Structures are given as structure tokens and as C-alpha cells.
Coordinates of C-alpha atoms and ligand atoms in Angstrom, one line a residue:
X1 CA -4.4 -150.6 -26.7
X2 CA -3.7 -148.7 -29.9
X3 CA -5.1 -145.1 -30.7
X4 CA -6.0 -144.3 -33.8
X5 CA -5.6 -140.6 -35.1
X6 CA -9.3 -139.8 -35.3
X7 CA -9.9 -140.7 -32.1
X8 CA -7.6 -138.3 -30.6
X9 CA -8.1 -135.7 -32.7
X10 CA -12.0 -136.2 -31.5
X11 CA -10.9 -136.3 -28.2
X12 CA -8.8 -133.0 -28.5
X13 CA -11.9 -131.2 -30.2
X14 CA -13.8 -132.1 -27.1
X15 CA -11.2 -130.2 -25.0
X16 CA -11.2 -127.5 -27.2
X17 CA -15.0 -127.0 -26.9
X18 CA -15.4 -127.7 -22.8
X19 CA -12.4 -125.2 -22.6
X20 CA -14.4 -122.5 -24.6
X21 CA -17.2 -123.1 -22.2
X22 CA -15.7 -122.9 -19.1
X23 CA -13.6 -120.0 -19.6
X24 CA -15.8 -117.5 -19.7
X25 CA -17.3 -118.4 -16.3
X26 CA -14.5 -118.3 -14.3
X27 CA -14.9 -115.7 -12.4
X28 CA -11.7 -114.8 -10.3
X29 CA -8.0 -116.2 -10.5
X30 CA -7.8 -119.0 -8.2
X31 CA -10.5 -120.5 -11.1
X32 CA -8.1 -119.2 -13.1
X33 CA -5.2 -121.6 -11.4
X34 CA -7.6 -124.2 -11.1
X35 CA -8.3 -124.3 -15.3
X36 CA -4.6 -124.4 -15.2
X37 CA -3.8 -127.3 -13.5
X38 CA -7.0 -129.1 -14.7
X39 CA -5.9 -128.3 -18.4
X40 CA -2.8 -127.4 -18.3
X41 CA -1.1 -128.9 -15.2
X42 CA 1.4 -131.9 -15.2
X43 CA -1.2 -134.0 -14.2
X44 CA -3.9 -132.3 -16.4
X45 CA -5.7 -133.8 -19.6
X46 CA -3.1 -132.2 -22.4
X47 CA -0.6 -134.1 -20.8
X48 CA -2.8 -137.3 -20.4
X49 CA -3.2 -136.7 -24.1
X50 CA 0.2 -136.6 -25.0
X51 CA 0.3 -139.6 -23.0
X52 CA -1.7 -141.4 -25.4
X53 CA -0.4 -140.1 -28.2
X54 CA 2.5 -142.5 -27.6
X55 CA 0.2 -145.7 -28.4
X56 CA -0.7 -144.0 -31.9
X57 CA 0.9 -145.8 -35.2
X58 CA 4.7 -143.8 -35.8
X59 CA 3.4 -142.1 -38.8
X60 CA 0.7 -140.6 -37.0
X61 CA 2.6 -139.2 -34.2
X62 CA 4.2 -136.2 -35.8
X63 CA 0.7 -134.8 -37.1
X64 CA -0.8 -135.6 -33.7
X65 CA 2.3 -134.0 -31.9
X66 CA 1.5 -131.1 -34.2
X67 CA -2.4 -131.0 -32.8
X68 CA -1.5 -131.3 -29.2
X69 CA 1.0 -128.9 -29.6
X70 CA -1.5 -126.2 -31.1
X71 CA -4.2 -126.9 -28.5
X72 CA -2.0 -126.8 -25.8
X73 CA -1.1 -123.2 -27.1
X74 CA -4.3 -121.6 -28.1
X75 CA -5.5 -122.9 -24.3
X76 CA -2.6 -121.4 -22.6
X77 CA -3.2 -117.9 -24.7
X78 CA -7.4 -118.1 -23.8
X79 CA -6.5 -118.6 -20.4
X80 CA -4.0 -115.7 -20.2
X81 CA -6.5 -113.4 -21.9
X82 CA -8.7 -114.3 -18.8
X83 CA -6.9 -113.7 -16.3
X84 CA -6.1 -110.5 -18.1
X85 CA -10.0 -109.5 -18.1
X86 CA -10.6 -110.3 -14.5
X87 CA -7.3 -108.5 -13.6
X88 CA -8.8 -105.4 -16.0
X89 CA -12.1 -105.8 -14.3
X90 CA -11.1 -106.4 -11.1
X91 CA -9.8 -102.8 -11.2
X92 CA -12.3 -101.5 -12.5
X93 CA -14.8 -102.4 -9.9
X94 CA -11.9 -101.1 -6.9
X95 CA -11.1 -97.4 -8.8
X96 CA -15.6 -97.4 -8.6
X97 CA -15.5 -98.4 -5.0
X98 CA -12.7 -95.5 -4.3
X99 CA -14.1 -93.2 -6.6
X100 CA -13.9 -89.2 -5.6
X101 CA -16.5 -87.0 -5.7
X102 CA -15.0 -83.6 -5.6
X103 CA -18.6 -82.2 -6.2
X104 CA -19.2 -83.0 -2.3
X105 CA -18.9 -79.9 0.2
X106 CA -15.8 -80.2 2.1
X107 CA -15.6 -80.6 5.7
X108 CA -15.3 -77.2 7.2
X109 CA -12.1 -75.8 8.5
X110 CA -12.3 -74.1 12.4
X111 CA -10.3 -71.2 11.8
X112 CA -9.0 -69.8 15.2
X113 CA -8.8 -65.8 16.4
X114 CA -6.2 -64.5 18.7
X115 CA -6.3 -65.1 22.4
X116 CA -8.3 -62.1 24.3
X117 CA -4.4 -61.7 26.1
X118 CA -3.2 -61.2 22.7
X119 CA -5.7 -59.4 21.6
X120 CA -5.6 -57.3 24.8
X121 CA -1.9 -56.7 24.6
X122 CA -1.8 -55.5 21.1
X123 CA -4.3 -53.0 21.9
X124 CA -1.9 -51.6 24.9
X125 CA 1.0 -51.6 22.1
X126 CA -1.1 -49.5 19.7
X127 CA -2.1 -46.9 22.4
X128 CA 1.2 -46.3 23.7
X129 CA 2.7 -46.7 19.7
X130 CA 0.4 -43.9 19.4
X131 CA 1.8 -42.1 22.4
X132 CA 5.7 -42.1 21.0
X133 CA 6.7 -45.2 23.3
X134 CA 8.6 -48.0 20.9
X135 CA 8.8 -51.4 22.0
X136 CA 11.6 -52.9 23.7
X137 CA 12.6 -56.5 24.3
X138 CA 14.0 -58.0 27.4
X139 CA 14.5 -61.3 29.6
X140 CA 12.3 -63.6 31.2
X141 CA 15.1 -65.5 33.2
X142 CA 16.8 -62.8 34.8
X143 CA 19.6 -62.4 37.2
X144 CA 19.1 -61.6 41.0
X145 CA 21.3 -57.9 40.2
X146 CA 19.1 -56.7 37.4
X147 CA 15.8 -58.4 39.4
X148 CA 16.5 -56.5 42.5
X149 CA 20.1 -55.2 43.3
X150 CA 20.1 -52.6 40.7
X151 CA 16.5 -51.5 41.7
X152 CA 17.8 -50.4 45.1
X153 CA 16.8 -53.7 46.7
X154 CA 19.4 -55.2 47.8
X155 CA 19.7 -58.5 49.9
X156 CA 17.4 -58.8 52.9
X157 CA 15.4 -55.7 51.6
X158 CA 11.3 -56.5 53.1
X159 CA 10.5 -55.6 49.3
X160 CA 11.6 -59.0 48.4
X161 CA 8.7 -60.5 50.4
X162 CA 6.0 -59.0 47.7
X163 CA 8.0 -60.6 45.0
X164 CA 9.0 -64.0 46.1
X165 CA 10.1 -65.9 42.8
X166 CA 11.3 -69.5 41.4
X167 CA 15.0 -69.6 41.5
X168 CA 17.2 -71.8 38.5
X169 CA 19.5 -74.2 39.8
X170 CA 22.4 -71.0 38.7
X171 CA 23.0 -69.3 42.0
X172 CA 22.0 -65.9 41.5
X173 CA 19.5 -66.6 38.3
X174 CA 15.9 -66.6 38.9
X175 CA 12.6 -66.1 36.8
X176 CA 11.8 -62.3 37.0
X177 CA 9.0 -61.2 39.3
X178 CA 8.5 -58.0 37.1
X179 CA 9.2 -56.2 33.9
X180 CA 11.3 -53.6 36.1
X181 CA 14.7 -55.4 35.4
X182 CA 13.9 -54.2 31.9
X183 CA 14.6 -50.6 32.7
X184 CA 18.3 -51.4 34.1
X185 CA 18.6 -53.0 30.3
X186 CA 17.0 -50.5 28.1
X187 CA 18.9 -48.0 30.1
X188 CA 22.1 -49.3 29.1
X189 CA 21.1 -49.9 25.9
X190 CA 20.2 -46.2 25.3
X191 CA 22.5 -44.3 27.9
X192 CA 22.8 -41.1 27.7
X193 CA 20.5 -40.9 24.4
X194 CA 16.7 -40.0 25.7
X195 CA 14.3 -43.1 25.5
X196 CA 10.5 -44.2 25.3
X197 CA 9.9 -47.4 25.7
X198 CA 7.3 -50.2 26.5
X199 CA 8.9 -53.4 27.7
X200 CA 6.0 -56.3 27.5
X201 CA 6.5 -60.0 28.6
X202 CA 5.6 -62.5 30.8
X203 CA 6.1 -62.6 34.8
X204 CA 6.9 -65.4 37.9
X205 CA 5.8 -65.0 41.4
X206 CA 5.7 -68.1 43.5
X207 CA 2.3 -67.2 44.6
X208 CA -1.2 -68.3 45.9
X209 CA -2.8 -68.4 42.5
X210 CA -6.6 -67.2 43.5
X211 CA -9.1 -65.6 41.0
X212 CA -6.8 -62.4 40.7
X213 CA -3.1 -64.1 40.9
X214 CA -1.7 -66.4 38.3
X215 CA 1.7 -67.7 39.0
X216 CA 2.7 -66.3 35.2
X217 CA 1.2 -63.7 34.2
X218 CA 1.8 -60.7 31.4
X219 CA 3.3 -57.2 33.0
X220 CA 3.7 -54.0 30.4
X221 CA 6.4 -51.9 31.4
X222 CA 6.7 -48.2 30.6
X223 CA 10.2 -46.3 31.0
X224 CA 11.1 -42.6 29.6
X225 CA 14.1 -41.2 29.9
X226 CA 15.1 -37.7 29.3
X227 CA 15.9 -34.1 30.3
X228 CA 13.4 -32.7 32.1
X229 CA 10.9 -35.3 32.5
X230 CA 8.4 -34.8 35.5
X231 CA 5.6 -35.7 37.1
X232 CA 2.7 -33.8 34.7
X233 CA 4.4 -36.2 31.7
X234 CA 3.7 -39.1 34.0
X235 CA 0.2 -38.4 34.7
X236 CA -0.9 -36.9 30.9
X237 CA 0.3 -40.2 29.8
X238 CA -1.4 -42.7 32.4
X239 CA -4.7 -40.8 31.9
X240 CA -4.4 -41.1 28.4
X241 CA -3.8 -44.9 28.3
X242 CA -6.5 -45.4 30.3
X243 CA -9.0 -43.1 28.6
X244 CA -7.7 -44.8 25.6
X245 CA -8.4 -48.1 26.4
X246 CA -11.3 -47.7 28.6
X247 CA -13.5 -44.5 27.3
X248 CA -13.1 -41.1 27.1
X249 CA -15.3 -40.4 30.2
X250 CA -13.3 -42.6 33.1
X251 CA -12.1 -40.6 36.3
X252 CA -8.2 -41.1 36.8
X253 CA -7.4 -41.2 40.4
X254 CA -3.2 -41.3 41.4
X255 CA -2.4 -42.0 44.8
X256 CA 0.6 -42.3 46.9
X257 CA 2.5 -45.5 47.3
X258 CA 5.8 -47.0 47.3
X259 CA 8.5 -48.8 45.2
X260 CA 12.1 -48.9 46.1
X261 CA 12.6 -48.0 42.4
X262 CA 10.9 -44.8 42.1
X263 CA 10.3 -41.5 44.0
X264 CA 7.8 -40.5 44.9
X265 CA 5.6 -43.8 43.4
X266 CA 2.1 -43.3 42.2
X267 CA -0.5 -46.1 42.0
X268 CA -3.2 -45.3 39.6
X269 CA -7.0 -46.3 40.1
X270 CA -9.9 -45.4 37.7
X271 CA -13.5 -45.2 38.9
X272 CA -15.1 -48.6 38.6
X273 CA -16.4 -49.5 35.1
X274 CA -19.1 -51.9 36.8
X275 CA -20.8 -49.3 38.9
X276 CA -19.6 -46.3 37.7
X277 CA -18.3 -45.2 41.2
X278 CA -20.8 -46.0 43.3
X279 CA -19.1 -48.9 44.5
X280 CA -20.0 -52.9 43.7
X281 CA -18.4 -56.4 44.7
X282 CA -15.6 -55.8 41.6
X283 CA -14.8 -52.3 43.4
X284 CA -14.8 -54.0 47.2
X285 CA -17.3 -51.1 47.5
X286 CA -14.5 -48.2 46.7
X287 CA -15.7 -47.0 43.7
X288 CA -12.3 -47.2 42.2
X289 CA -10.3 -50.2 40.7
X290 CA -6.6 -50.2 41.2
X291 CA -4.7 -50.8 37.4
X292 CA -1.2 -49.7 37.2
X293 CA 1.9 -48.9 40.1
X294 CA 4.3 -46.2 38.7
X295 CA 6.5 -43.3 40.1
X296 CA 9.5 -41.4 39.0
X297 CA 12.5 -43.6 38.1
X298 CA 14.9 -43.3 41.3
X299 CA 18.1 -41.3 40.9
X300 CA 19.9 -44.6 42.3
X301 CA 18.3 -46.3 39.7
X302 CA 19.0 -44.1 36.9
X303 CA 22.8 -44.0 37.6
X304 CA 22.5 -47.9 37.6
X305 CA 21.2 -47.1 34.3
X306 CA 23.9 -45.3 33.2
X307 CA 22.5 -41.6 33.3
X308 CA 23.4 -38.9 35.2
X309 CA 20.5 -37.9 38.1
X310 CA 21.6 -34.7 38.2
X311 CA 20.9 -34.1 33.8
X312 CA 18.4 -36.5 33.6
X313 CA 15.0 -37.8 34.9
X314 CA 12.3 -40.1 33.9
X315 CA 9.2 -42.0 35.3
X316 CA 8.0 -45.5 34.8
X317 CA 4.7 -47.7 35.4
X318 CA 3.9 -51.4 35.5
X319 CA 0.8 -52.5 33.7
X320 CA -1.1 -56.1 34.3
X321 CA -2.7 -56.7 31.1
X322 CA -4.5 -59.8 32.8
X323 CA -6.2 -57.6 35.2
X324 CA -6.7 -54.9 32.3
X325 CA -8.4 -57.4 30.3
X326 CA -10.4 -58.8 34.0
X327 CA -12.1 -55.0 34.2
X328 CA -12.9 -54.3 30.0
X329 CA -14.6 -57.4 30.0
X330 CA -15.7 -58.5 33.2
X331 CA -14.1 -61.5 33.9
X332 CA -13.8 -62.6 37.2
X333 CA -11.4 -65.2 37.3
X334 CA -7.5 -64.8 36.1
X335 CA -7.5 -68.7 36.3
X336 CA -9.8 -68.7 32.7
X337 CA -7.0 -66.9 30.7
X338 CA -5.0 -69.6 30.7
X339 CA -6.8 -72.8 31.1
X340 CA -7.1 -73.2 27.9
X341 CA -10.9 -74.0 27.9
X342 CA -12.6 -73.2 24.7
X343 CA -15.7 -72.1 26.2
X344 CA -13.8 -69.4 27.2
X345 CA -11.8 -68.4 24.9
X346 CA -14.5 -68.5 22.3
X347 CA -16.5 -65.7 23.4
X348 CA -13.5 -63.7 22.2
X349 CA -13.5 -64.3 19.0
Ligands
LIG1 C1 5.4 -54.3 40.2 O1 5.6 -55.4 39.7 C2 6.2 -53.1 39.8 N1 7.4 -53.6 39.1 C3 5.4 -52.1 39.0 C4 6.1 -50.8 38.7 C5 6.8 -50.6 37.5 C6 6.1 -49.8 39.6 C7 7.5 -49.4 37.3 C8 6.8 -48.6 39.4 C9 7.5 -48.4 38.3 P1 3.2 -54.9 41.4 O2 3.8 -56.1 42.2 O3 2.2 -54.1 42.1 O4 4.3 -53.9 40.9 O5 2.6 -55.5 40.0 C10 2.2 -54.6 39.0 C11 0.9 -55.2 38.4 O6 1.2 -56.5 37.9 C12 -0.2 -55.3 39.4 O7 -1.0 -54.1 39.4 C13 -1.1 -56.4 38.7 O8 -1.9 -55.9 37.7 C14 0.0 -57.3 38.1 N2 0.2 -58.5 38.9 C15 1.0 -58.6 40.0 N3 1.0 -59.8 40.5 C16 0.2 -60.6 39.7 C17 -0.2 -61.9 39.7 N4 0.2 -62.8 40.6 N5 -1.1 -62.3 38.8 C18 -1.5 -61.4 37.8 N6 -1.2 -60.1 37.8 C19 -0.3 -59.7 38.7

């Protein structure tokens, strides 16, 4: 059948004017494809309209080349610009969805507060910073010489059995049951120069744990060193930490006990915060709690420290901070310092 040129050109006006319509509507790009191929496509009505162009007279052909050629353009450009508007708006509508508002209160932050054991220890620092004594670093993995040897007890010594320990896989090398080691090493350190030390850190004993034994626990040691040191400095300074800490009206009591590395030893008890003396369940009815064991550094152990006994004395004392902390704020149970429950720790804020 033979075209003639008005026809098609009719035909390509319709196009034109059902391609205006739709466009607008579609309304994401896979209508966007489906124009396309409709239009567009190899199968699509340009090319059907090229396909006719072929039955139209010779002369006509270039002109109606021309007009295809044009439509097929302008289509392709409308339909880009489409796509280009839903891409645009498609944007749009996701930076809305995700949209900040930074006038919104923010979430609050928990801010945290020291441990009471931190807070308790730091107070024992201050107290005996105020007192003269500087602090001194030493070794939580310690050897069996500086643990016990070189504080006069040696092997097979029944002062082992209060201070039973976990041993490394290193014969010999052992977590330290006490601070005490620590005077052998600030000794050394300092020999024959004076010294006035606290020696804080953490403490093993392969123990029972019950509500007033951890297996780990915190120990503040004390050491001075000097000419002439005696007892009176010992007590003026026990009485003072413990006033310190615990209020200018608590009764100091020092009694008799033992250590292999000091003589004579002292223990020290102050009257019982809860009842004031009279004697409660904290007190086991004494009237006095038990805080501290001290004494007068042992000439053995000063000449393992490298100081002549016969120049030079000292005394020293062992502090349990846990059990400090169990008596300033009435905690009856060691087990709560570290098991890390927040109901706990909170109070201490
Ligand atoms: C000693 O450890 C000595 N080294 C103390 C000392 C130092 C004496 C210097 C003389 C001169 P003791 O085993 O008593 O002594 O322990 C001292 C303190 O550590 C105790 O009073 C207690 O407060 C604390 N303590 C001991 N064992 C535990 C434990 N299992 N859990 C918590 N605290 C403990």
C-alpha cells in the first residue's frame, strides 16, 4: 500500500501529542523504561514509522526522514528530562524522610564517678601525702625471695600458712600475698638515703572468699626508714591516719601481735564506729574493730634491705583499704566491691 506524506506526517503529530500526555504521568522509572520501549524501542512505534516511511513516493522520503528524525529526538530529550525530574524528586522526598532536626534534646549521656575503692584509696594517698609519705611503686607478681625469704620467712616457716598464694608456672614466682615484698624493693632503691613511703596495690591469697575475704584485694603499705625512728613515730602516725580518715574523736587502741618482719608488731584497733564502743554485731561485741597490722621493721629485714641495723631503724604497717572502706560506710559484704553491680556502686557517686 503506498503512504502518502500527509498521512504520516498526521500520524507522527499524533505521537507527538499522546507522548506529551503521557509523560507527565509517569510516575517513577520503570514507566520511564516502559515509554522507552513503547516509543522508542526497536519494536516501538518510531521505528514502525520508519517502517512505513519506506512505501512513501522517493521524493518524499528525505522530508519524511527529516520528520521522523526530529520526533524521534525531541521524544528522546522529553523523556530524559523525566527521568531527570523523578530522579530530582525522588531525592527530594528521601533527604525529607532523613531530615535532622538538631532542635531535638539529645539523648542524655551517663557520666560515671570513681569506684568507692578508688575513691577510698585516694583519700588514704592524700592523708599520708599530707603526712610526708611519697608514693612508691612495686610488683604484683612477685618472687618467692622478696614474698617471703627476705622477710625472715624462709621455707617451711608456719607463717606461710596465713598467706597461702597462686603460684605461676615459673618455679619460684608467685602472685604476692602482701604489699610487704615492697619494702625489700624500696629499701634497695633508697639504701642508705632515709625514706617515707606508701606502697599501694592489689593482693592474692588463695582463700575462702566470705563477706570479709576477697581472693584480690587492695593492701596500703607504709615503710620509713631512718636514724632514729621508734616506736612514738609509729603510733603518732597510725593515730593520725585514722583520726584522719575516720574523725577526730576515734579511740586508737595498739596491741601486741606478731609478724616475722617486724619487732615487736602492733595491730591497731579503733573503737567501733557503729556503736561507738559499746559493742554490736560489726564489733563481734568488742567494742573495737581491728584495721591495720604494723611493727618495727626487723633488723634482719632491714639488712636485707640494705641498711645497717645498728645506724638505722624504721617501722611499717599494712592497710586493707577494702575493709577501711567496709567500716566508713557500713558495708557488710567485701564480695559487693567488686561484683560490679551498679546498684552498688551507684550509691557512691
Ligand atoms: C599482712 O599482710 C602484713 N603484710 C601487714 C603488715 C605490713 C604487718 C607491714 C607489719 C608490717 P595481714 O595478713 O593481717 O598482714 O593483712 C593485712 C590487712 O590486709 C588485713 O588487716 C586486712 O585488712 C587485709 N586483708 C588480708 N586478707 C584479706 C582478704 N582476703 N581480703 C581482704 N582484705 C584482706
Amino acid at each position: 500500500m503506498k503512504q502518502d506524506s500527509s498521512e504520516l506526517q498526521a500520524q507522527v503529530e499524533a505521537l507527538r501529542t499522546d507522548a506529551r500526555r503521557e509523560l507527565p504521568q509517569l510516575k517513577g522509572l520503570e514507566a520511564c523504561e516502559g515509554f522507552r520501549v513503547r516509543y522508542l524501542g526497536r519494536k516501538g512505534m518510531i521505528t514502525r514509522l520508519f517502517e512505513l516511511m519506506k512505501s512513501l513516493p522517493p521524493e518524499a522520503r528525505p522530508a519524511a526522514g527529516k520528520l521522523l528524525n526530529r520526533a524521534k529526538r525531541e521524544l528522546e530529550q522529553a523523556l530524559g528530562e523525566r527521568q531527570q525530574q523523578i530522579r530530582l524528586s525522588s531525592q527530594a522526598q528521601q533527604l525529607e524522610a532523613e531530615a535532622l532536626d538538631v532542635t531535638l534534646p539529645g539523648r542524655p549521656v551517663a557520666l560515671g564517678h570513681l569506684h568507692l575503692m578508688s575513691q577510698t584509696l585516694r583519700e588514704i594517698y592524700r592523708i599520708f601525702a599530707r603526712l610526708g609519705f611519697q608514693m612508691e611503686r612495686t610488683r604484683e607478681v612477685e618472687s618467692d625471695e622478696y614474698n617471703f625469704q627476705l622477710l625472715n620467712i624462709p621455707p617451711g616457716h608456719p607463717a606461710r600458712d596465713m598467706w597461702s598464694t597462686f603460684y605461676t608456672t615459673r618455679p619460684g614466682l608467685l602472685l604476692r600475698t602482701h604489699t610487704s615484698p615492697g619494702q625489700i624493693r624500696v629499701m634497695r632503691r633508697y639504701a642508705p638515703q632515709p625514706v617515707r613511703a606508701i606502697l599501694p596495690g592489689k593482693c592474692y591469697r588463695y582463700e575462702q572468699v566470705d563477706a570479709t575475704h576477697e581472693m584480690q584485694f587492695y593492701q596500703v603499705e607504709g615503710l620509713a626508714v631512718g636514724r632514729e625512728i621508734t616506736m612514738a613515730h609509729l603510733k603518732g602516725v597510725l593515730i593520725e591516719f585514722v583520726r584522719q580518715l575516720f574523725g577526730q574523736e576515734r579511740r586508737v587502741e595498739l596491741r601486741a601481735s606478731y609478724f616475722p618482719f617486724t619487732e615487736p608488731s602492733l595491730e591497731v584497733a579503733m573503737d567501733c564506729i557503729a556503736c561507738g564502743g559499746r559493742g554490736c554485731r560489726i564489733c563481734s561485741g568488742t567494742g573495737w574493730l581491728e584495721i591495720l597490722g604494723s611493727g618495727m621493721v626487723h633488723p634482719v629485714v632491714l639488712q636485707n634491705g640494705g641498711y645497717d641495723p645498728d645506724l638505722f631503724s624504721g617501722f611499717a604497717f599494712g592497710i586493707g583499704p577494702e575493709r577501711v572502706a567496709m567500716l566508713k560506710y557500713h558495708i557488710e559484704d567485701i564480695r559487693l566491691f567488686y561484683s560490679n553491680d551498679l546498684r552498688f556502686t551507684e550509691q557512691f557517686g
